[in-house]
Amino acid sequence: MDKMETRRKKNNENKTNNKNIKGYKSEKPKILLIAFDGLGDRPVIKRKNNLLTPLEAAKKPNIDKLTREGITGISNPIQPGIVPGSDTGFLALFGYDPFRFYVGRGILEALGAGIEINPGEIAFRANFCTIEKNGKEWRIIDRRAGRITNQEAEELASSISKIKIEVKGTDGEKHVFEFLFYHTKSHRGVLVIRKEKGEKIQMNPLISDIDTHSIGEFRFAKALDSSENAEIIAKALNEWIKKTNETLEKHPVNMERKKRNLPIANCILTRGASMIEKTVKEGTVKYGADYNGIYGWAVSIKPFSQKYKMNAACIAGGALYKGVARYLGMEVIEVPTATAGYDTDIKAKVDAVLNALEKNDFVFLHFKGTDVAGHDGDAEMKKKFIEKADKFLKPITQLKNTIVIITADHSTPCEMKAHSADPVPILIWGPEYLIRRDEVKEFGERNVTNGGLGHIKHLDVMPIILGIVKKAEMYGT
Ligand code: ZN
Ligand code: ZN
């Protein structure tokens, strides 16, 4: 009997024995990854003589049940000292090194919104914002224009949806571009710059961010390299910013907001310029990046389904998360009542997850409310959102033959109102015969440091899961 045959026989014997294990299922477990965006925090909520994080302070019986029946740990999304974006945090969580595969925010945002981007077009993540003008000096006073409503943003966006911009190069030659603006959700949108017919310039996405995540002085776009084409495109973008400012300032929606003493959405902030250079061969996903890890061009990337031999689906409200999922070739399941905020329809999302688990090996569920609260510096709201979501997670705690992971893409401490490099808590739950349960009883940033997973990084998460579901590769004999 050769080695392979012996092993096969042994496996079969194991299968027979497994019948004695309570609840044992021989088919591969399903995997559900639940991400609370920006979940990690620092102690801010006063309890008697202690300070607790929003997660520690939250009453969350369902998540704590998963914690008691699971294995926990603390994870560095990228590496110590690097503050992750949501995009890079999630790429790492899905097992794609963000330093190799980050394409840039603009493309991801566009993909998420279902906007078709062609090679040679530059995409930006865009925000409606409020600026104050004092002669030539512009100041950003609200980066999100008071988080204007969808309907207001929709109306404003339609007034600037397609604008032609003409600029001159140093040689006096004329360059013409078309600027397409798409509203996505709330104050968010996508800007796409494409060449007008006959325009010969080589497109270059090395354009600085106008949105630097801070209020104060308005910084117009600049070229990030010394090429003239980047300079010309930055110049055209700045022209577009001025032109749209004129249109938005006079818009009836803003007149109405002014009357109600609300911040007006009179300007657009852009960031994450990125571009697909060419269509990549069939069988590869069309997008990817390798430029400085910040602004990207296309390279081929192995889709999730090929990399892990699992088909995957995403359920999220925000465009960026759907964009990351589409970038990796996951199916995006639309839940019309899912928003990228506190008011998201958690029940509808959980129902969609239960459905998606029937057909998919891997399901990614995203909640944005925690990150929004972190950016707003509202610890009570963050705690409340966790508690609200927890209520709807009951059916998740009753899943059979399923591995559930709960974690975050990064921390967004309320005290910082921004992302931080702090590691995030993680828990992995599943059938008792697959998971080495640890002693951690409550899910919190500090408790989980006693957990059985120890201190890991996000790039370890998928390999750990593959190990649990018996898909890990053998090295040696
Ligand atoms: Zn995030
Ligand atoms: Zn954030």
Coordinates of C-alpha atoms and ligand atoms in Angstrom, one line a residue:
M1 CA 0.0 0.0 0.0
D2 CA 1.6 3.3 -1.0
K3 CA 1.7 6.4 1.2
M4 CA -1.2 8.2 -0.5
E5 CA -3.4 5.2 -0.1
T6 CA -2.6 4.8 3.6
R7 CA -3.4 8.4 4.1
R8 CA -6.7 8.1 2.3
K9 CA -7.7 5.1 4.3
K10 CA -6.8 7.0 7.5
N11 CA -9.0 9.9 6.4
N12 CA -11.9 7.6 5.8
E13 CA -11.5 6.1 9.2
N14 CA -11.5 9.6 10.7
K15 CA -14.7 10.3 8.9
T16 CA -16.3 7.3 10.5
N17 CA -15.1 8.3 13.9
N18 CA -16.3 11.9 13.4
K19 CA -19.9 10.6 13.5
N20 CA -19.5 10.4 17.2
I21 CA -18.8 14.1 17.5
K22 CA -21.8 16.1 18.5
G23 CA -23.2 18.2 15.6
Y24 CA -20.4 17.1 13.2
K25 CA -20.8 18.0 9.5
S26 CA -18.5 16.5 6.9
E27 CA -19.2 19.3 4.4
K28 CA -16.9 22.3 4.4
P29 CA -18.1 25.1 6.8
K30 CA -19.3 28.4 5.4
I31 CA -17.4 31.5 6.4
L32 CA -19.0 34.8 7.5
L33 CA -16.8 37.9 8.1
I34 CA -18.6 40.7 10.0
A35 CA -16.7 43.9 10.0
F36 CA -17.6 46.9 12.2
D37 CA -15.7 49.7 10.4
G38 CA -13.4 51.6 12.7
L39 CA -14.5 49.5 15.7
G40 CA -11.3 49.8 17.7
D41 CA -11.2 52.6 20.2
R42 CA -9.5 54.0 23.3
P43 CA -11.0 54.3 26.8
V44 CA -13.4 57.3 26.7
I45 CA -16.6 56.3 28.5
K46 CA -16.7 56.8 32.3
R47 CA -17.9 53.8 34.4
K48 CA -17.5 54.3 38.1
N49 CA -13.8 54.7 38.5
N50 CA -12.9 53.3 35.1
L51 CA -12.7 54.5 31.6
L52 CA -14.0 52.0 29.0
T53 CA -13.9 51.9 25.2
P54 CA -17.3 52.0 23.4
L55 CA -17.0 48.3 22.6
E56 CA -16.2 47.5 26.3
A57 CA -19.1 49.6 27.5
A58 CA -21.6 48.2 25.1
K59 CA -24.2 45.6 26.1
K60 CA -23.8 43.1 23.4
P61 CA -25.1 39.6 24.6
N62 CA -24.9 38.0 21.1
I63 CA -21.4 39.1 20.3
D64 CA -20.3 38.1 23.8
K65 CA -21.8 34.7 23.3
L66 CA -19.7 34.3 20.2
T67 CA -16.7 35.4 22.2
R68 CA -17.3 32.8 24.9
E69 CA -17.7 30.1 22.3
G70 CA -14.8 31.3 20.2
I71 CA -11.2 32.2 20.0
T72 CA -10.0 35.8 20.2
G73 CA -7.0 38.0 19.7
I74 CA -5.7 41.4 18.7
S75 CA -4.8 42.2 15.1
N76 CA -2.7 44.9 13.4
P77 CA -4.5 45.8 10.2
I78 CA -1.3 46.7 8.4
Q79 CA 1.7 47.1 10.7
P80 CA 2.5 49.1 13.8
G81 CA 2.8 52.8 13.1
I82 CA 0.8 52.7 9.8
V83 CA -2.7 54.2 10.0
P84 CA -4.9 52.2 7.7
G85 CA -7.6 53.5 5.4
S86 CA -10.7 51.3 5.1
D87 CA -9.5 50.2 1.6
T88 CA -6.1 49.1 2.7
G89 CA -7.4 47.6 6.0
F90 CA -9.9 45.4 4.1
L91 CA -7.4 44.4 1.4
A92 CA -5.2 43.1 4.2
L93 CA -8.1 41.4 5.9
F94 CA -9.0 39.5 2.7
G95 CA -5.4 38.4 2.4
Y96 CA -4.1 40.9 -0.2
D97 CA -1.0 42.8 0.7
P98 CA -2.1 46.4 0.5
F99 CA 1.5 47.5 -0.4
R100 CA 1.2 45.4 -3.6
F101 CA -2.5 45.5 -4.5
Y102 CA -3.8 48.9 -3.5
V103 CA -5.2 50.6 -6.5
G104 CA -6.3 53.9 -5.0
R105 CA -9.5 55.2 -3.5
G106 CA -11.0 56.7 -6.6
I107 CA -11.2 53.5 -8.6
L108 CA -12.5 51.5 -5.6
E109 CA -15.2 54.1 -4.9
A110 CA -16.2 54.1 -8.6
L111 CA -16.4 50.3 -8.7
G112 CA -18.5 50.3 -5.6
A113 CA -21.0 52.7 -7.0
G114 CA -21.2 50.6 -10.2
I115 CA -19.7 53.4 -12.3
E116 CA -18.0 52.2 -15.4
I117 CA -14.4 53.3 -15.6
N118 CA -12.4 52.9 -18.8
P119 CA -8.7 52.7 -19.1
G120 CA -7.1 56.2 -19.2
E121 CA -9.9 57.8 -17.1
I122 CA -8.9 59.2 -13.6
A123 CA -11.3 58.6 -10.8
F124 CA -11.5 60.4 -7.4
R125 CA -13.4 59.9 -4.3
A126 CA -15.3 63.2 -3.8
N127 CA -17.1 65.0 -1.0
F128 CA -19.5 67.9 -0.9
C129 CA -18.1 70.3 1.6
T130 CA -18.6 73.8 2.9
I131 CA -16.1 76.5 2.2
E132 CA -15.8 80.1 3.3
K133 CA -14.2 82.6 1.0
N134 CA -12.3 85.7 2.0
G135 CA -11.2 87.3 -1.2
K136 CA -8.7 84.9 -2.8
E137 CA -8.4 82.8 0.4
W138 CA -10.6 79.8 0.7
R139 CA -11.2 77.9 3.9
I140 CA -12.9 74.5 4.5
I141 CA -15.2 74.8 7.4
D142 CA -17.1 71.5 7.1
R143 CA -15.6 68.6 5.1
R144 CA -19.1 67.0 4.7
A145 CA -21.3 70.0 4.3
G146 CA -23.2 69.1 7.5
R147 CA -23.7 65.5 6.1
I148 CA -26.3 66.8 3.6
T149 CA -29.2 64.5 2.8
N150 CA -29.3 62.1 -0.2
Q151 CA -32.0 64.1 -1.9
E152 CA -30.2 67.5 -1.6
A153 CA -26.9 65.9 -2.8
E154 CA -28.7 64.3 -5.7
E155 CA -30.1 67.7 -6.9
L156 CA -26.8 69.5 -6.5
A157 CA -24.9 66.7 -8.3
S158 CA -27.2 66.9 -11.3
S159 CA -26.2 70.5 -11.8
I160 CA -22.6 69.6 -12.1
S161 CA -22.8 66.1 -13.6
K162 CA -21.0 66.8 -16.9
I163 CA -18.7 69.8 -17.4
K164 CA -16.1 70.5 -20.1
I165 CA -12.9 72.1 -19.0
E166 CA -10.3 73.7 -21.3
V167 CA -6.8 74.6 -20.1
K168 CA -3.6 75.7 -21.8
G169 CA -0.2 74.0 -21.5
T170 CA 3.1 75.9 -21.2
D171 CA 3.4 75.8 -25.0
G172 CA 0.0 77.5 -25.3
E173 CA -1.6 74.4 -26.6
K174 CA -5.2 73.8 -25.7
H175 CA -6.2 70.7 -23.6
V176 CA -9.9 69.7 -23.2
F177 CA -11.3 67.3 -20.6
E178 CA -14.7 66.1 -19.6
F179 CA -15.5 66.0 -15.9
L180 CA -18.2 63.6 -14.8
F181 CA -19.6 63.9 -11.3
Y182 CA -21.7 61.1 -9.7
H183 CA -23.4 61.3 -6.3
T184 CA -23.2 58.1 -4.3
K185 CA -24.6 58.4 -0.7
S186 CA -25.1 61.4 1.6
H187 CA -22.2 63.9 1.0
R188 CA -20.1 61.4 -1.0
G189 CA -19.5 61.1 -4.7
V190 CA -17.1 60.1 -7.4
L191 CA -15.4 62.4 -9.9
V192 CA -14.2 61.0 -13.2
I193 CA -11.9 63.0 -15.6
R194 CA -11.7 61.8 -19.2
K195 CA -10.2 63.2 -22.3
E196 CA -12.4 65.0 -24.7
K197 CA -12.4 63.5 -28.2
G198 CA -9.2 64.3 -30.0
E199 CA -7.3 65.2 -26.9
K200 CA -3.8 63.6 -27.1
I201 CA -2.4 64.1 -23.6
Q202 CA -1.2 61.0 -21.7
M203 CA -3.4 60.8 -18.6
N204 CA -1.6 60.8 -15.3
P205 CA -3.2 60.2 -11.9
L206 CA -0.4 61.7 -9.8
I207 CA -2.5 64.5 -8.5
S208 CA -2.5 65.6 -4.9
D209 CA -5.5 65.2 -2.6
I210 CA -7.5 68.4 -2.1
D211 CA -9.3 66.7 0.8
T212 CA -6.6 66.2 3.4
H213 CA -9.1 65.1 6.0
S214 CA -8.8 68.4 7.9
I215 CA -10.6 71.6 8.0
G216 CA -8.8 74.9 7.4
E217 CA -6.9 76.2 4.4
F218 CA -8.2 75.0 1.1
R219 CA -5.3 73.4 -0.9
F220 CA -5.9 73.3 -4.6
A221 CA -4.6 70.3 -6.5
K222 CA -1.0 70.0 -7.5
A223 CA 1.0 67.6 -9.7
L224 CA 2.9 65.0 -7.6
D225 CA 5.6 64.5 -10.2
S226 CA 7.4 66.8 -12.5
S227 CA 5.6 65.8 -15.7
E228 CA 3.7 68.5 -17.5
N229 CA 0.7 66.2 -18.1
A230 CA 0.1 65.9 -14.3
E231 CA 0.4 69.6 -14.0
I232 CA -2.1 70.2 -16.8
I233 CA -4.6 67.8 -15.3
A234 CA -4.2 69.4 -11.8
K235 CA -4.8 72.7 -13.4
A236 CA -8.0 71.5 -15.1
L237 CA -9.2 70.0 -11.9
N238 CA -8.7 73.3 -10.1
E239 CA -10.6 75.1 -12.9
W240 CA -13.5 72.6 -12.4
I241 CA -13.4 73.2 -8.6
K242 CA -13.9 76.9 -9.2
K243 CA -16.5 76.5 -11.8
T244 CA -18.6 74.0 -9.7
N245 CA -18.2 76.3 -6.7
E246 CA -19.9 79.1 -8.7
T247 CA -22.8 76.8 -9.7
L248 CA -23.3 75.3 -6.3
E249 CA -23.2 78.6 -4.4
K250 CA -26.3 79.8 -6.4
H251 CA -28.1 76.5 -6.3
P252 CA -31.7 76.6 -4.8
V253 CA -30.8 73.7 -2.5
N254 CA -28.1 75.8 -0.9
M255 CA -30.3 78.9 -0.8
E256 CA -32.8 76.8 1.2
R257 CA -30.0 75.5 3.5
K258 CA -28.8 79.0 4.1
K259 CA -32.3 80.1 5.2
R260 CA -32.3 77.2 7.7
N261 CA -28.9 78.1 8.9
L262 CA -27.4 74.9 7.7
P263 CA -23.9 74.6 6.2
I264 CA -24.1 74.9 2.4
A265 CA -22.6 72.4 0.1
N266 CA -20.7 74.9 -2.0
C267 CA -17.6 73.0 -3.0
I268 CA -16.2 69.6 -3.8
L269 CA -13.2 68.0 -2.2
T270 CA -11.3 65.3 -4.1
R271 CA -8.9 62.6 -3.0
G272 CA -7.4 59.2 -4.0
A273 CA -6.8 59.9 -7.7
S274 CA -6.4 56.6 -9.5
M275 CA -6.5 55.2 -13.0
I276 CA -6.7 51.9 -14.8
E277 CA -4.0 52.0 -17.5
K278 CA -5.1 49.3 -19.7
T279 CA -7.5 46.4 -19.8
V280 CA -5.9 43.4 -18.4
K281 CA -6.2 40.0 -20.0
E282 CA -9.3 37.9 -19.5
G283 CA -9.3 35.8 -16.3
T284 CA -7.8 38.5 -14.2
V285 CA -9.6 41.3 -12.4
K286 CA -9.0 44.5 -14.3
Y287 CA -7.8 46.6 -11.4
G288 CA -4.8 46.7 -9.1
A289 CA -1.9 48.9 -8.2
D290 CA 1.7 49.1 -7.6
Y291 CA 2.6 52.8 -7.5
N292 CA 4.0 53.9 -4.2
G293 CA 1.1 52.2 -2.5
I294 CA -0.9 55.4 -2.8
Y295 CA -1.9 56.2 -6.3
G296 CA -2.4 53.3 -8.6
W297 CA -2.3 51.9 -12.0
A298 CA -3.7 48.6 -13.1
V299 CA -2.0 45.3 -12.6
S300 CA -3.5 41.9 -12.6
I301 CA -4.8 40.5 -9.3
K302 CA -6.0 37.0 -8.5
P303 CA -9.7 37.1 -7.7
F304 CA -10.8 35.9 -4.3
S305 CA -12.6 32.9 -5.8
Q306 CA -9.4 31.7 -7.5
K307 CA -7.1 32.5 -4.6
Y308 CA -9.2 30.6 -2.0
K309 CA -11.4 28.4 -4.2
M310 CA -14.4 29.9 -2.5
N311 CA -17.1 32.0 -4.1
A312 CA -17.8 35.1 -2.1
A313 CA -20.5 37.8 -1.7
C314 CA -20.5 41.2 0.0
I315 CA -23.3 43.0 1.8
A316 CA -22.5 46.6 2.5
G317 CA -24.1 50.1 2.4
G318 CA -21.1 52.2 1.5
A319 CA -19.6 52.4 -2.0
L320 CA -16.0 51.9 -1.0
Y321 CA -16.6 48.5 0.6
K322 CA -18.6 47.3 -2.4
G323 CA -15.7 48.6 -4.5
V324 CA -13.1 46.6 -2.6
A325 CA -15.4 43.5 -3.0
R326 CA -15.8 44.0 -6.7
Y327 CA -12.1 44.7 -7.1
L328 CA -11.5 41.2 -5.7
G329 CA -14.3 39.7 -7.8
M330 CA -16.8 39.1 -5.1
E331 CA -20.5 39.3 -5.9
V332 CA -22.1 42.5 -4.4
I333 CA -25.6 41.8 -3.0
E334 CA -27.6 45.1 -3.0
V335 CA -29.7 45.8 0.0
P336 CA -31.6 49.0 -0.9
T337 CA -32.2 50.0 2.7
A338 CA -28.6 49.6 3.7
T339 CA -27.0 53.0 4.2
A340 CA -23.4 53.8 5.1
G341 CA -24.5 55.2 8.5
Y342 CA -26.2 54.7 11.9
D343 CA -29.6 54.4 10.2
T344 CA -28.7 51.4 8.1
D345 CA -31.3 48.6 8.0
I346 CA -29.4 46.0 10.1
K347 CA -32.2 43.4 9.9
A348 CA -32.4 43.5 6.1
K349 CA -28.6 43.1 6.0
V350 CA -28.6 40.1 8.3
D351 CA -31.4 38.6 6.4
A352 CA -29.4 39.1 3.2
V353 CA -26.4 37.4 4.9
L354 CA -28.5 34.3 5.8
N355 CA -29.7 34.1 2.2
A356 CA -26.2 34.6 0.8
L357 CA -24.7 31.9 3.0
E358 CA -27.0 29.4 1.2
K359 CA -25.2 30.0 -2.1
N360 CA -21.8 31.3 -1.2
D361 CA -18.8 29.8 0.7
F362 CA -17.7 33.2 2.0
V363 CA -19.9 36.2 3.0
F364 CA -18.6 39.7 4.0
L365 CA -21.0 41.8 6.0
H366 CA -20.0 45.4 6.6
F367 CA -21.3 48.0 9.2
K368 CA -20.2 51.6 8.8
G369 CA -21.9 53.1 11.9
T370 CA -19.0 52.6 14.2
D371 CA -16.6 54.4 12.0
V372 CA -19.0 57.3 11.5
A373 CA -19.4 57.7 15.3
G374 CA -15.6 57.6 15.6
H375 CA -15.1 60.4 13.1
D376 CA -17.8 62.4 14.8
G377 CA -16.1 61.8 18.2
D378 CA -19.4 60.5 19.5
A379 CA -18.5 57.6 21.9
E380 CA -22.1 57.2 23.1
M381 CA -23.3 56.8 19.6
K382 CA -20.6 54.3 18.8
K383 CA -21.6 52.2 21.8
K384 CA -25.3 52.5 20.9
F385 CA -24.6 51.4 17.3
I386 CA -22.8 48.3 18.5
E387 CA -25.7 47.5 20.9
K388 CA -28.2 48.0 18.1
A389 CA -26.4 45.8 15.7
D390 CA -25.9 43.1 18.4
K391 CA -29.7 42.8 18.8
F392 CA -30.0 41.7 15.2
L393 CA -27.1 39.2 15.3
K394 CA -29.0 36.5 17.3
P395 CA -29.6 34.4 14.2
I396 CA -25.9 34.5 13.5
T397 CA -25.2 32.8 16.9
Q398 CA -27.5 29.9 15.8
L399 CA -25.7 29.2 12.5
K400 CA -24.7 25.6 12.0
N401 CA -21.4 24.6 10.4
T402 CA -20.3 28.2 9.9
I403 CA -17.2 30.1 10.9
V404 CA -18.0 33.6 12.0
I405 CA -15.3 36.3 12.3
I406 CA -15.9 39.6 13.9
T407 CA -13.3 42.4 13.6
A408 CA -12.6 45.8 12.1
D409 CA -10.6 47.3 9.2
H410 CA -8.9 49.7 11.7
S411 CA -9.5 51.7 14.8
T412 CA -11.3 55.1 14.7
P413 CA -10.9 56.4 18.3
C414 CA -13.6 58.9 19.2
E415 CA -11.0 61.0 21.0
M416 CA -9.0 61.3 17.7
K417 CA -12.0 61.7 15.4
A418 CA -9.8 59.9 12.9
H419 CA -8.3 56.5 12.1
S420 CA -5.4 55.4 14.3
A421 CA -2.7 52.7 14.1
D422 CA -4.1 50.9 17.1
P423 CA -4.6 47.2 16.6
V424 CA -8.2 45.9 16.5
P425 CA -10.0 43.1 18.4
I426 CA -10.9 39.9 16.5
L427 CA -12.9 36.9 17.3
I428 CA -13.4 33.6 15.4
W429 CA -16.4 31.5 16.3
G430 CA -17.6 28.2 14.9
P431 CA -18.5 24.6 15.8
E432 CA -16.8 23.4 19.0
Y433 CA -14.9 20.6 17.2
L434 CA -13.2 23.1 14.9
I435 CA -12.4 26.0 17.3
R436 CA -10.0 26.0 20.2
R437 CA -12.1 28.1 22.5
D438 CA -10.2 30.4 24.9
E439 CA -11.0 31.9 28.2
V440 CA -12.1 35.4 27.0
K441 CA -15.7 36.1 27.9
E442 CA -16.4 39.6 26.6
F443 CA -15.4 41.2 23.3
G444 CA -13.3 44.2 24.1
E445 CA -10.0 45.7 22.9
R446 CA -8.2 44.8 26.1
N447 CA -9.9 41.5 27.0
V448 CA -9.0 39.9 23.7
T449 CA -5.2 40.4 24.3
N450 CA -5.6 37.3 26.6
G451 CA -7.1 35.3 23.7
G452 CA -5.9 32.2 22.0
L453 CA -5.1 33.9 18.7
G454 CA -2.6 36.2 20.4
H455 CA -1.3 39.2 18.5
I456 CA -1.7 38.7 14.8
K457 CA -1.9 40.9 11.7
H458 CA -4.7 41.2 9.2
L459 CA -2.8 39.3 6.5
D460 CA -2.8 36.3 8.9
V461 CA -6.6 36.2 9.2
M462 CA -7.4 34.3 5.9
P463 CA -4.6 31.8 6.4
I464 CA -5.8 31.1 10.0
I465 CA -9.4 30.6 8.6
L466 CA -8.1 28.3 5.9
G467 CA -6.4 26.3 8.6
I468 CA -9.6 26.1 10.6
V469 CA -11.6 24.9 7.7
K470 CA -9.0 22.4 6.7
K471 CA -7.9 24.1 3.5
A472 CA -4.4 25.0 4.6
E473 CA -1.6 23.7 2.5
M474 CA 0.9 21.2 3.8
Y475 CA 4.6 22.0 3.8
G476 CA 6.8 19.0 4.4
T477 CA 5.6 15.5 4.8
Ligands
ZN1 ZN -12.8 51.9 7.7
ZN2 ZN -13.2 56.1 8.6

